[in-house]
XYZ file of C-alpha atoms in Angstrom:
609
model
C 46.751 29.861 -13.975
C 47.656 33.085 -15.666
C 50.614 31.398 -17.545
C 48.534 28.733 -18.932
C 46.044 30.923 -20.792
C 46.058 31.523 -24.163
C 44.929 34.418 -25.607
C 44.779 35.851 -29.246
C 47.676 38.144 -30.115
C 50.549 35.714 -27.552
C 53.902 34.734 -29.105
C 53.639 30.901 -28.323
C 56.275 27.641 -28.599
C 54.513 24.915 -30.699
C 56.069 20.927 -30.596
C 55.545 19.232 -33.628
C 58.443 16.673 -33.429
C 60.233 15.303 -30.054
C 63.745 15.863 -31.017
C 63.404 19.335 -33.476
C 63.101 23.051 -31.869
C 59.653 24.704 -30.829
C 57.971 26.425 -33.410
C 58.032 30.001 -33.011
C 53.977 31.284 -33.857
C 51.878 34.294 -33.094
C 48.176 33.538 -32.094
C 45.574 35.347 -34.726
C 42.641 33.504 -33.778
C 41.187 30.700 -31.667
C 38.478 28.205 -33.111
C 36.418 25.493 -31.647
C 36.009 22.441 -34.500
C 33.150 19.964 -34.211
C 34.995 17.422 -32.259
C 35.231 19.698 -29.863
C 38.926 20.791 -30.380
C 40.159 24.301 -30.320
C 42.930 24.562 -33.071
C 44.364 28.207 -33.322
C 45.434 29.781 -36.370
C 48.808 31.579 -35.995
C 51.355 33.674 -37.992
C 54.939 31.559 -38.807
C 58.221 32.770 -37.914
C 61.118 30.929 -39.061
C 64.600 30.796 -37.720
C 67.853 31.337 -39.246
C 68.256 27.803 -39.640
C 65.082 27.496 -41.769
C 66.148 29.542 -44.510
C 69.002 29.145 -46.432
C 72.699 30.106 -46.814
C 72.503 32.880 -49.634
C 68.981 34.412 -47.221
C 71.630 34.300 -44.123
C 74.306 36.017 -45.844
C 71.940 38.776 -46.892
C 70.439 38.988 -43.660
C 74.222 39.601 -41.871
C 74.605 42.727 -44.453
C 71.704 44.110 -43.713
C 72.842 43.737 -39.893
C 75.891 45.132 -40.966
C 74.532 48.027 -42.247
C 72.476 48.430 -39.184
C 75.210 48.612 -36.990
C 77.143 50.894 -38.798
C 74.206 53.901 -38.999
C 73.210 52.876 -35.057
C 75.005 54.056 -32.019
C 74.504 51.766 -29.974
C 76.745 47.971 -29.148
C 78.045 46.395 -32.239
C 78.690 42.801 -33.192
C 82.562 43.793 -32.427
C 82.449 44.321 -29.338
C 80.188 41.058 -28.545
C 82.364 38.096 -27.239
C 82.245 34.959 -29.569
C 79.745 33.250 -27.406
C 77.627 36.404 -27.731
C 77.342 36.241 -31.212
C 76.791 32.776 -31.135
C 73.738 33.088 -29.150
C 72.507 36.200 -30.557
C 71.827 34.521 -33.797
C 69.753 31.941 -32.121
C 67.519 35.233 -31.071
C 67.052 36.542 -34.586
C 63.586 35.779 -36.297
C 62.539 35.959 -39.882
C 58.335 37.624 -40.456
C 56.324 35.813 -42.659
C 52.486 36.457 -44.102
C 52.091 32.837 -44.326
C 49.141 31.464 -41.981
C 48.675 27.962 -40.325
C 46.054 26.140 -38.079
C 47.879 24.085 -35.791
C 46.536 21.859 -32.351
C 46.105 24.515 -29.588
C 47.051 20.930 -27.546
C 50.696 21.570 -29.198
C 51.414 24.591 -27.254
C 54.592 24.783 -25.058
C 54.837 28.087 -23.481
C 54.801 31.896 -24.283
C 57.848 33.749 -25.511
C 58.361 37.480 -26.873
C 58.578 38.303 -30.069
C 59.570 42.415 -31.310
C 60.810 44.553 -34.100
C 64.721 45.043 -33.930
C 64.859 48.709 -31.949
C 68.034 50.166 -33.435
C 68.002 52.572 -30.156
C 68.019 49.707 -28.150
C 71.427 47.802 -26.924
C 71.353 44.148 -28.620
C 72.541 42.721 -25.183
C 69.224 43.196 -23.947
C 67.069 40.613 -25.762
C 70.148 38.329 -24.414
C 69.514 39.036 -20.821
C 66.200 38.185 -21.042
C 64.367 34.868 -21.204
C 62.321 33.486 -24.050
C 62.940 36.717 -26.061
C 63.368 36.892 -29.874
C 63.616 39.748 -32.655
C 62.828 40.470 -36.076
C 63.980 42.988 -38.721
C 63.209 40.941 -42.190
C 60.055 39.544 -44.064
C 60.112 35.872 -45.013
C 58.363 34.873 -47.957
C 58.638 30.994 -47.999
C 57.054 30.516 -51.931
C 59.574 32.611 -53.937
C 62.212 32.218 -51.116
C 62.969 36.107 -50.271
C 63.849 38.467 -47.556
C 61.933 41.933 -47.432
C 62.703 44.683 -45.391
C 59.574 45.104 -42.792
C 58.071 48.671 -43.675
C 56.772 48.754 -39.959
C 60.345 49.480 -38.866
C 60.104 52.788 -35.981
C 62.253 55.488 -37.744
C 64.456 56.891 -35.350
C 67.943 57.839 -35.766
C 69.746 60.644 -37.333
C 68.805 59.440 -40.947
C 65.776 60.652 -40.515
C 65.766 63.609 -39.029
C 65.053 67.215 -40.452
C 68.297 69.313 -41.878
C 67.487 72.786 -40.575
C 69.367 75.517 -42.568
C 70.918 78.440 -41.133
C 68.010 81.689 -40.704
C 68.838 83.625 -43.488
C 70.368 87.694 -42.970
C 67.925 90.430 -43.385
C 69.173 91.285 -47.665
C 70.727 87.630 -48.159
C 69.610 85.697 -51.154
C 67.965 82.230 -50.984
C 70.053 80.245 -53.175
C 67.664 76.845 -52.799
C 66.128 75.835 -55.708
C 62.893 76.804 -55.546
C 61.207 74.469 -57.661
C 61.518 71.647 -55.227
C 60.349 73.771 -52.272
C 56.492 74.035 -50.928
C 54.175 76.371 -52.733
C 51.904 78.664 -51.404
C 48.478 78.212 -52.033
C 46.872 79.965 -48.696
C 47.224 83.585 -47.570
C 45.459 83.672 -44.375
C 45.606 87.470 -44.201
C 43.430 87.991 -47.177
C 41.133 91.317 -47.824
C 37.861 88.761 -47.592
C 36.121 88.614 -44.428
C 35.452 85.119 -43.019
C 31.936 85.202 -44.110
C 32.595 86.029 -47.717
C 34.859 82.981 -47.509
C 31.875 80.844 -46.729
C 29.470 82.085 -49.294
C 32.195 81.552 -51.616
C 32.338 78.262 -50.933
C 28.689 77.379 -50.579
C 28.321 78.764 -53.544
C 31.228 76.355 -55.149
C 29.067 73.547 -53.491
C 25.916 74.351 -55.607
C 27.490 74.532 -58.531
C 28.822 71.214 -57.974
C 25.763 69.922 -57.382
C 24.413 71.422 -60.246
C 27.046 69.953 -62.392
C 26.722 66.332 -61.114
C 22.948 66.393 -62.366
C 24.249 67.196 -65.545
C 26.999 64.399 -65.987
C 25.423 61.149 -67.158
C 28.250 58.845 -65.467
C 27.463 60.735 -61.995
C 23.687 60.627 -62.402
C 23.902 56.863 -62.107
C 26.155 56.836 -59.801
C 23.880 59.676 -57.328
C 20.451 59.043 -58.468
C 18.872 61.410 -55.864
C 19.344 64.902 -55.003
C 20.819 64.271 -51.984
C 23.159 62.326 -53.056
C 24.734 64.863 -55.451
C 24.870 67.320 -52.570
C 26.870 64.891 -50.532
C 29.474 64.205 -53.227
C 30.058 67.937 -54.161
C 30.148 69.159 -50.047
C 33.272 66.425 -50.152
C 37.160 67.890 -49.608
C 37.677 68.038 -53.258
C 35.132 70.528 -54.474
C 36.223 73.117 -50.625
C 39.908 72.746 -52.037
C 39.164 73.837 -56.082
C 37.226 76.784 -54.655
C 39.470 78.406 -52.231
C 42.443 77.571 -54.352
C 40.638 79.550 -57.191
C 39.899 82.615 -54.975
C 43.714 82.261 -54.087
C 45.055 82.399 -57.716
C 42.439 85.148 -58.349
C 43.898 87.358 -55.433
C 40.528 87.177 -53.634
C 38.562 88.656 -56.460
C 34.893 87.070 -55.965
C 33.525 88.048 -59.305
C 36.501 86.642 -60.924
C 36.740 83.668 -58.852
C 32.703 82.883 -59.725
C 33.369 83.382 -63.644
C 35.846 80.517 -63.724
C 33.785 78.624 -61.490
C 31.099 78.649 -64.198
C 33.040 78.434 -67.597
C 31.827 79.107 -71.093
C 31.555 75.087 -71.451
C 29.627 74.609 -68.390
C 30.303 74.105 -64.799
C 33.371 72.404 -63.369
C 32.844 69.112 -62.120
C 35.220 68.415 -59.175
C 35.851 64.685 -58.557
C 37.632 62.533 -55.736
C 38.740 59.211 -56.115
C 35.571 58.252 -54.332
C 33.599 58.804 -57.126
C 36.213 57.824 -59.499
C 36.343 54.353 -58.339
C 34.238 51.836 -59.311
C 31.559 49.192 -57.694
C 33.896 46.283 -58.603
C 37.494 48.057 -57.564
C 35.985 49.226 -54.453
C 35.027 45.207 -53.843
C 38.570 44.228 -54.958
C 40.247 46.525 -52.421
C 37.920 45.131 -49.327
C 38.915 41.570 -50.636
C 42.698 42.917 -50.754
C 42.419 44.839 -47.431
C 40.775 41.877 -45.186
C 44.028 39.310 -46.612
C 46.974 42.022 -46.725
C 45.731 44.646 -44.363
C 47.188 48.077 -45.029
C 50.413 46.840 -46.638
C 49.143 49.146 -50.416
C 52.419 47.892 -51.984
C 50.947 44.268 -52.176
C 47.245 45.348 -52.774
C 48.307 47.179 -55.715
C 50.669 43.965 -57.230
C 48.030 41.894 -56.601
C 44.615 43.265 -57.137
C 44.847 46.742 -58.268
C 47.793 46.499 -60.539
C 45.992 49.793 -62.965
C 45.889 52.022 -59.577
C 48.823 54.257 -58.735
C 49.965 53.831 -55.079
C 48.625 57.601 -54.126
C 45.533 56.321 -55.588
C 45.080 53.694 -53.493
C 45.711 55.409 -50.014
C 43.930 57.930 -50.568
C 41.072 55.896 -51.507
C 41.814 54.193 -47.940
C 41.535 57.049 -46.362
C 38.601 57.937 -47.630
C 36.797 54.935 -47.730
C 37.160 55.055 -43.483
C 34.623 57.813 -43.423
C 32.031 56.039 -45.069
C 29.329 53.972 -43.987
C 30.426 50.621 -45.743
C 33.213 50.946 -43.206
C 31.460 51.148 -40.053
C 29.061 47.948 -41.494
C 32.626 45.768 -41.603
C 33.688 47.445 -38.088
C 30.382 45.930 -36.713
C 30.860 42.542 -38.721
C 34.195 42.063 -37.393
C 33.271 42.943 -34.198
C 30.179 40.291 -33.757
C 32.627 37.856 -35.023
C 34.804 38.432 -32.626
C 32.660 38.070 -30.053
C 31.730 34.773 -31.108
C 35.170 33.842 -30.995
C 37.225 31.789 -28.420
C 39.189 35.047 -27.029
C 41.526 32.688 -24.615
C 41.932 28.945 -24.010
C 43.242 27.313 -21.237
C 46.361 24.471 -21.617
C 47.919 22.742 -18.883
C 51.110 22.404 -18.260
C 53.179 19.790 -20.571
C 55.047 17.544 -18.252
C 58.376 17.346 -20.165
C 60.746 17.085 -18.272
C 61.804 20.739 -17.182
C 64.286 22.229 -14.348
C 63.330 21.356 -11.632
C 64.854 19.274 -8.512
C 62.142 16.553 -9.225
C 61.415 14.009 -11.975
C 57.450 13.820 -12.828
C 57.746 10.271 -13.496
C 53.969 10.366 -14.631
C 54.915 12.256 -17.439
C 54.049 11.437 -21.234
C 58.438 9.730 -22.207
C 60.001 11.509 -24.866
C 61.478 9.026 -27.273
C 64.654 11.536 -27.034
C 65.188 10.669 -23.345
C 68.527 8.425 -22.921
C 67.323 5.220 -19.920
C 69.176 2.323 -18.608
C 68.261 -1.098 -19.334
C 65.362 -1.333 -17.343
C 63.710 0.916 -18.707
C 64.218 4.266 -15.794
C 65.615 7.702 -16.717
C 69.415 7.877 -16.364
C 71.511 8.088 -13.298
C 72.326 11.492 -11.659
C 75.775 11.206 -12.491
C 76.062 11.249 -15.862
C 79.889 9.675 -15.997
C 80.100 6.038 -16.235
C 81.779 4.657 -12.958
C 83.371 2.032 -12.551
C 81.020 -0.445 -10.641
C 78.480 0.597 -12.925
C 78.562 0.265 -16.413
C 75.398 0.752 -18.289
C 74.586 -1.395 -21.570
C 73.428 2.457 -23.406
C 76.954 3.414 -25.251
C 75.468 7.335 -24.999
C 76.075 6.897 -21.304
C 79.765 8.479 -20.178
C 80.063 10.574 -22.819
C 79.970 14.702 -21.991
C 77.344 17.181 -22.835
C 77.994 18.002 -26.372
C 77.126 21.866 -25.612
C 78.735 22.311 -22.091
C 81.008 19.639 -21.564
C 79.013 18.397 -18.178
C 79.276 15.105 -17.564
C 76.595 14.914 -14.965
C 72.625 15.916 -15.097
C 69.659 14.223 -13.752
C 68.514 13.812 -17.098
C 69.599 13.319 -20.519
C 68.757 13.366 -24.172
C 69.964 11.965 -27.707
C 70.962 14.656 -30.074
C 71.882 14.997 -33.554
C 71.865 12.077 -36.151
C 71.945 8.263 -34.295
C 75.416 7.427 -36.257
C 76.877 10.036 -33.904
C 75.617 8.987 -30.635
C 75.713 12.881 -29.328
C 73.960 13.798 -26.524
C 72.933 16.903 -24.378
C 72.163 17.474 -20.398
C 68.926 18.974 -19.181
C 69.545 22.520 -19.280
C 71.191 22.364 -22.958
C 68.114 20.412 -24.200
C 65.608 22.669 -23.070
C 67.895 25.608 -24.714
C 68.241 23.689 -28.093
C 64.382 23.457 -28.103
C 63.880 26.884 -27.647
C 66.397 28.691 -29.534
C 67.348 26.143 -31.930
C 71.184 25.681 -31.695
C 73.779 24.559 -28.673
C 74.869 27.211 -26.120
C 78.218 27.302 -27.108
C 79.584 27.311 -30.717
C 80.897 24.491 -32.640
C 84.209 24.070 -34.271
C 83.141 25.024 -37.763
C 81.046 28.267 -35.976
C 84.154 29.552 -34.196
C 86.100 28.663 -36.859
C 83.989 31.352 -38.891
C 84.351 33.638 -36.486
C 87.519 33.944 -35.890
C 89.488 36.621 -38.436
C 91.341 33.146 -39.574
C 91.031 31.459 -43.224
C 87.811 30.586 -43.786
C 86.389 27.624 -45.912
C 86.207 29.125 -49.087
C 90.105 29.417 -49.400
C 91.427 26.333 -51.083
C 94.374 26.420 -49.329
C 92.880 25.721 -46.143
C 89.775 23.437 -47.319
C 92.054 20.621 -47.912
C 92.688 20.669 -44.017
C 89.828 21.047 -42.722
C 87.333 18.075 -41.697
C 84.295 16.629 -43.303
C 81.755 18.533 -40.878
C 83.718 21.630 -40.088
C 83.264 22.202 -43.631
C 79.380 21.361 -43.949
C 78.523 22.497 -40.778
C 77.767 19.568 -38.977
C 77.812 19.040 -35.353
C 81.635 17.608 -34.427
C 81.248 14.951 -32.067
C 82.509 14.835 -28.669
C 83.982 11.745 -26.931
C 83.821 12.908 -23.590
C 86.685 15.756 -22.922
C 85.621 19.481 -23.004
C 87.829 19.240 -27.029
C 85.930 18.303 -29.793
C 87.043 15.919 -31.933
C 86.377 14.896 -35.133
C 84.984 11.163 -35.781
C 88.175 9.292 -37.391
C 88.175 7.740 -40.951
C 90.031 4.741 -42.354
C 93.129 5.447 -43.718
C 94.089 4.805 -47.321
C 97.370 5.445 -50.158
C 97.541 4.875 -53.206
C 100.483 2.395 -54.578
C 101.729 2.914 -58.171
C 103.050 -0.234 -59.558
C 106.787 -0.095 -61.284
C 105.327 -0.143 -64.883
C 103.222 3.040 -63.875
C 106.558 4.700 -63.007
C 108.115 3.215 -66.040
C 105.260 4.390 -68.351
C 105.078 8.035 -66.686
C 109.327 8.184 -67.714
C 108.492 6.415 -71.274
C 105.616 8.000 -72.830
C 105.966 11.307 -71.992
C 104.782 12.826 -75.238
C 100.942 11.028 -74.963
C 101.084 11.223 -70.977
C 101.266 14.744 -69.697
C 101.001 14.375 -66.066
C 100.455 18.286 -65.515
C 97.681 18.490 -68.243
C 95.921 15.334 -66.713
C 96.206 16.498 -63.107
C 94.407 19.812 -63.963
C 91.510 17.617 -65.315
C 91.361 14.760 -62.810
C 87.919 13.628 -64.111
C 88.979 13.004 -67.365
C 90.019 9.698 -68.290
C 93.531 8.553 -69.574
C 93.766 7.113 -73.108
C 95.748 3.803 -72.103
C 95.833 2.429 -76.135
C 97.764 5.468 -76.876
C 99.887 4.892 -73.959
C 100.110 1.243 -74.835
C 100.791 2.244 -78.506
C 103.362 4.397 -77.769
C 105.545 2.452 -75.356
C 105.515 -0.448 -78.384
C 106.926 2.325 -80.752
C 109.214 2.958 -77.872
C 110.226 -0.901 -77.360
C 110.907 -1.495 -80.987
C 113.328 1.395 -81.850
C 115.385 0.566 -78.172
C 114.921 -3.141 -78.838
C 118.296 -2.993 -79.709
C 119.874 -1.096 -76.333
C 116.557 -2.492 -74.017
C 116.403 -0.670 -71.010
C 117.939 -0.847 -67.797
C 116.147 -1.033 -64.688
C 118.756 0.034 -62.119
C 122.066 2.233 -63.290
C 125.459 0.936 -62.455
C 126.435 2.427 -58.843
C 129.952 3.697 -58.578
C 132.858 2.954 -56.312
C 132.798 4.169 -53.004
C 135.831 6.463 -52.913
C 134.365 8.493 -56.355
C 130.906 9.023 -54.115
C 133.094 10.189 -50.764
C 134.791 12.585 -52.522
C 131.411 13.669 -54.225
C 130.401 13.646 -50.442
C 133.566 16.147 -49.796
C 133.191 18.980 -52.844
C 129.728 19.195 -52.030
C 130.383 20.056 -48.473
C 128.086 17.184 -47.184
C 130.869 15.183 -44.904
C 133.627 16.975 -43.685
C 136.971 16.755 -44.161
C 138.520 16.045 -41.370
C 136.296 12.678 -40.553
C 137.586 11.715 -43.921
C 141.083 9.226 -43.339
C 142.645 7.453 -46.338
C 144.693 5.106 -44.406
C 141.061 3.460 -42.870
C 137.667 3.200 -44.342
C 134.936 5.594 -43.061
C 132.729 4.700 -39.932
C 129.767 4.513 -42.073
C 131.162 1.194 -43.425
C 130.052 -1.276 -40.403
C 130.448 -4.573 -42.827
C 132.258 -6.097 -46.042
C 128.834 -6.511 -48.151
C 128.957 -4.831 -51.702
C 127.838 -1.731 -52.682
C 124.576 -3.454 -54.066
C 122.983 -4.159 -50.542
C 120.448 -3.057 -49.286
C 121.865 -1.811 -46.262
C 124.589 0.172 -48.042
C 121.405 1.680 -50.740
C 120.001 2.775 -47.297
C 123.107 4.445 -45.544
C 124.502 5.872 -48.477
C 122.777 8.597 -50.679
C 123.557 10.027 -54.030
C 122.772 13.913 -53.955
C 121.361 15.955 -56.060
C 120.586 18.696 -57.011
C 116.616 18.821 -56.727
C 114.643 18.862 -53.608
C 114.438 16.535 -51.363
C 111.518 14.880 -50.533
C 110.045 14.342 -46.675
C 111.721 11.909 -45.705
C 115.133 12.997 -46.767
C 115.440 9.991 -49.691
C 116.355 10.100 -52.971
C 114.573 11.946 -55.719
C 112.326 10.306 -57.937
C 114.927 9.168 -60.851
C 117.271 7.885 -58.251
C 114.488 6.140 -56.528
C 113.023 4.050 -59.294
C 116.684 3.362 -60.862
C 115.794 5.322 -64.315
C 118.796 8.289 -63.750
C 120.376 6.719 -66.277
C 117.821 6.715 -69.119
C-alpha cells in the first residue's frame, strides 16, 4: 500500500509512449479536475539523451573538472561498463512545469544533487537512483550550474595565516581586510548606550514627519516610530558614537546637523508599492533564485538590494498573510493519491495474462506471449522473424518475455530484464560498438583517416544490430564499383591541360566542363591526324624482356638456359595472347598496384604515347 501512494515532493516514472523511457518528474502538487481526475503538476528532468551533443560535451567538462578538484573515485578508474551505465544515471534540472495524468505514473525513483564527497559507485549500487549537477533550460537550450550545490571541499575552506611574533609587521594589505566599527570596551556605561540610541530613534521620528515622501508613506505617528526603531537608524547611531570616540555631546551635534535632522532609510522604505508587488509576483514563480528575479522583474535593483529587501520583507506582516494563504491552500489540496499497480509485465516468475498488452511485446501467431526459450528450435519455427535472434543488450537468447526495440527496419529486440532497464534509465546495459568505440583511447570519429572505415551507425550513433551471436554486426549493404570506359582513360591521357584530375578531385562537387574536354581532344585529333594514335604499343621479343628480367634482378640467373626456352613458356602461341600478357609482366619503375599488375600506362596500352 505504502508504495502505491503518491505524495507531493516524490521523484516519480511517468509512461507517455509504450516503446520510449519513463519520464523522470518530481511531484509539486496534486489536483482534482471536474471529471473527477487527479492530474499532478511536476518539475521535468531530462536525460542526457534529451539534450544535445554540444550540451553533452559541456556537461563531460564540467564532470571533468569535478573529478579533478574531488578526492574521491574518478571516471578512470571506472570499468567501461561503468561508465556506460553511469551516464544513464546523470539528470539534467529544469524550471519548466507540466500537468501530466497522475494515471501515468510508474513507480518512485530518487532523484539528488551530485555530492562531490560521495563515491560515484554508489548511485550505481542502488536501484532507481539518479543525480543531478546542471540546470536545463529547454527555450534557449542551455546548461547552468545549480547554485544549490553543498560547498564542501578544500576550495572552500578558510586559509588561516601563521599567528604573527610579538614586534612582526603585518604585511597584508589592509585595505581589503575588515574594519572596525565596534569597541566593546568603551568608557560609556551600558545605559548611556541606550539613551543614546533612544535618543537617535526620536530624532528619526522627528525627521520622518518632516519629509514629504515619508509622510505619505507613514501617515500616523506610529508609523514613523516604527520605521525609525528599524536596524538602520540603531546602526547610524552607534556607528557615530564610534567615530566620535564615545563623545555623547559630539555624537548628538551630528545627529542634529545645521540642515536638519538625518533621515536614516532602509530599503524598506525605499522601495515602492509597485516593486514590492513585482518581487511577490517574482518570488511565488522563481522562489529565492535573486539572479532571475532581478533579469526578469527588477532589472533597476542591484542584487544586494534585492536580498536584503528579502530579508526584510520576512519580518513583516504581508509575509505572515501569504504564510497563512499558502497554508489554507494547501490544505485544500490533494496531499497524496493512491495508484495501483500497472500490470506491465515486470520480474516476476508469473505472466499476469490479464494485463493491459503492450504493442512492444513480441507473440506467436496466435496471438500468446513468446515461448520461454527464446532460441528458435528446430521443431518449432515461429512465423515472427524477431524470434531466434539474441538480446541486443545481453546476448540472452532465452526470457519468458520479449520486446521489439529500436526502429522496425532493424528487427532488434530485448529480453525482460533489459526492457525494464531501457525504460528506466534510457539506454542498453551494455555499450554499443560506436560507445566503446569512444571509449576506448583509439581514433575516434572525427579523424578522417579512420571515418572512412568505420560503419554507417558507428558513426551516427545508432544501435548496430545483432543477428544472434554475442558480436555485433553491422547490417550489410549492396556492393557497387565504378567502371571507367576506355575513352575516359583515353581522355584523362589526352587532355591533360583542361582535365586536372588532382584539382577536380579536391572539389568533387564541382562539375567537369566536358565541351572543353570535347574541344580539346578535336584540337588534339587534328594536329596527330597525321601520326593517329595507337591503342596498344608494339611488345618486344622475348629474349630482350628475359634479359630485362635478369639486370633487374627479378629472375635469377641460374634458371635462365640458352640452349632451352624458360619454363614459363608452356605453349607456341605469340607474344600477343592473352595468356602470355598474363604470365609475363613488363616492370617498372612505379608502384605496383594491389594486385601486383601493371601500372596504369602499361595497362591501358598508352606507354608509348
Amino acid at each position: 500500500m505504502a508504495a502505491n501512494m503518491y505524495r507531493v515532493g516524490d521523484y516519480v516514472y511517468f509512461e507517455n509512449s509504450s516503446s520510449n523511457p519513463y519520464l523522470i518528474r518530481r511531484i509539486e502538487e496534486l489536483n482534482k479536475t471536474a471529471t473527477g481526475n487527479v492530474e499532478a503538476k511536476v518539475v521535468c528532468f531530462y536525460r542526457r539523451r534529451d539534450i544535445s551533443n554540444t550540451l553533452i560535451m559541456l556537461a563531460d567538462k564540467h564532470a571533468k573538472e569535478i573529478e579533478e578538484e574531488s578526492e574521491t573515485t574518478v571516471e578512470a578508474d571506472l570499468t567501461d561498463k561503468q561508465k556506460h551505465q553511469l551516464k544513464h544515471r546523470e539528470l539534467f534540472l529544469s524550471r519548466q512545469y507540466e500537468s501530466l495524468p497522475a494515471t501515468h505514473i510508474r513507480g518512485k525513483c530518487s532523484v539528488a544533487l551530485l555530492n562531490e564527497t560521495e563515491s560515484v559507485l554508489s548511485y550505481l549500487d542502488k536501484e532507481d537512483t539518479f543525480f543531478y549537477s546542471l540546470v536545463y533550460d529547454p527555450s534557449v537550450k542551455t546548461l547552468l550550474a545549480d547554485k544549490g550545490e553543498i560547498r564542501v571541499g578544500p576550495r572552500y575552506q578558510a586559509d588561516i595565516p601563521e599567528m604573527l611574533l610579538e614586534g612582526e609587521s603585518d604585511e597584508r594589505e589592509q585595505s581589503k581586510l575588515e574594519v572596525k566599527v565596534w569597541d566593546p570596551n568603551s568608557p560609556l556605561t551600558d545605559r548611556q548606550i541606550d539613551q543614546f540610541l533612544v535618543v537617535a530613534r526620536a530624532v528619526g521620528t522627528f525627521a520622518r514627519a518632516l519629509d514629504c515622501s515619508s509622510s505619505v508613506r507613514q501617515p500616523s505617528l506610529h508609523m514613523s516610530a516604527a520605521a525609525a526603531s528599524r536596524d538602520i537608524t540603531l546602526f547610524h547611531a552607534m556607528d557615530t558614537l564610534y567615530r566620535h570616540s564615545y563623545d555623547l555631546s559630539s555624537a548628538i551635534s551630528v545627529l542634529v546637523p545645521l540642515g536638519g535632522p538625518v533621515l536614516c532609510r532602509d530599503e524598506m522604505e525605499e522601495w515602492s508599492a509597485s516593486e514590492a508587488s513585482l518581487f511577490e509576483e517574482a518570488l511565488e514563480k522563481y522562489g529565492k533564485d535573486f539572479n532571475d528575479i532581478r533579469q526578469d522583474f527588477l532589472p533597476w535593483k542591484s542584487l544586494t538590494s534585492i536580498i536584503e529587501y528579502y530579508y526584510m520583507w520576512k519580518t513583516t506582516d504581508r509575509y505572515v498573510q501569504q504564510k497563512r494563504l499558502k497554508a489554507a491552500e494547501a490544505e485544500s489540496k490533494l496531499k497524496q493519491v493512491y495508484i495501483p499497480t500497472y500490470h506491465f509485465y515486470h520480474l516476476t516468475l508469473y505472466f499476469i495474462e490479464s494485463s493491459k498488452p503492450n504493442p512492444n511485446q513480441i507473440s506467436t501467431s496466435n496471438g500468446k506471449p513468446g515461448a520461454v526459450n527464446g532460441a528458435v528450435g528446430t521443431t518449432f519455427q515461429p512465423q515472427n522473424p524477431l524470434l531466434g535472434r539474441a538480446c541486443e543488450s545481453c546476448y540472452a537468447t532465452q526470457s519468458h518475455q520479449w520486446y521489439s526495440w529500436g526502429p522496425p527496419n532493424m528487427q532488434c529486440r530485448l529480453c525482460a530484464t533489459c526492457w525494464l532497464y531501457w525504460k528506466k534509465y534510457g539506454g542498453l546495459k551494455m555499450p554499443t560498438q560506436s560507445e566503446e568505440e569512444k571509449l576506448s583511447p583509439s581514433p575516434t570519429a572525427e579523424d578522417p583517416r579512420v571515418r572512412s572505415h568505420m560503419s554507417r551507425q558507428a558513426i551516427q550513433g545508432m544501435p548496430v544490430r545483432n543477428t544472434g551471436s554475442p558480436k555485433s554486426a553491422v547490417k550489410t549493404r549492396q556492393a557497387f564499383f565504378l567502371h571507367t570506359t576506355y575513352f575516359t582513360k583515353f581522355a584523362r591521357q589526352v587532355c591533360k591541360n583542361t582535365l586536372r584530375l588532382r584539382q577536380a578531385a579536391r572539389r568533387p562537387f564541382v562539375p567537369i566542363n566536358y565541351a572543353a574536354i570535347r574541344a580539346e581532344y578535336a584540337d588534339r585529333h587534328a594536329e596527330l591526324s597525321g601520326s593517329p594514335l595507337k591503342s596498344k604499343s608494339t611488345r618486344k621479343p622475348l629474349a630482350c624482356i628475359i634479359g630485362y628480367l635478369v639486370e633487374k634482378r627479378f629472375l635469377p640467373p641460374s634458371e635462365i638456359h640458352p640452349s632451352k626456352k624458360p619454363n614459363i613458356i608452356r605453349s607456341t602461341p605469340s607474344l600477343q595472347t592473352a595468356t602470355t600478357k598474363r604470365m609475363l609482366t613488363t616492370p617498372n619503375h612505379t608502384s605496383l598496384s594491389i594486385l601486383g599488375k601493371r601500372n596504369y600506362s602499361h595497362h591501358n596500352g598508352l606507354d608509348g604515347m
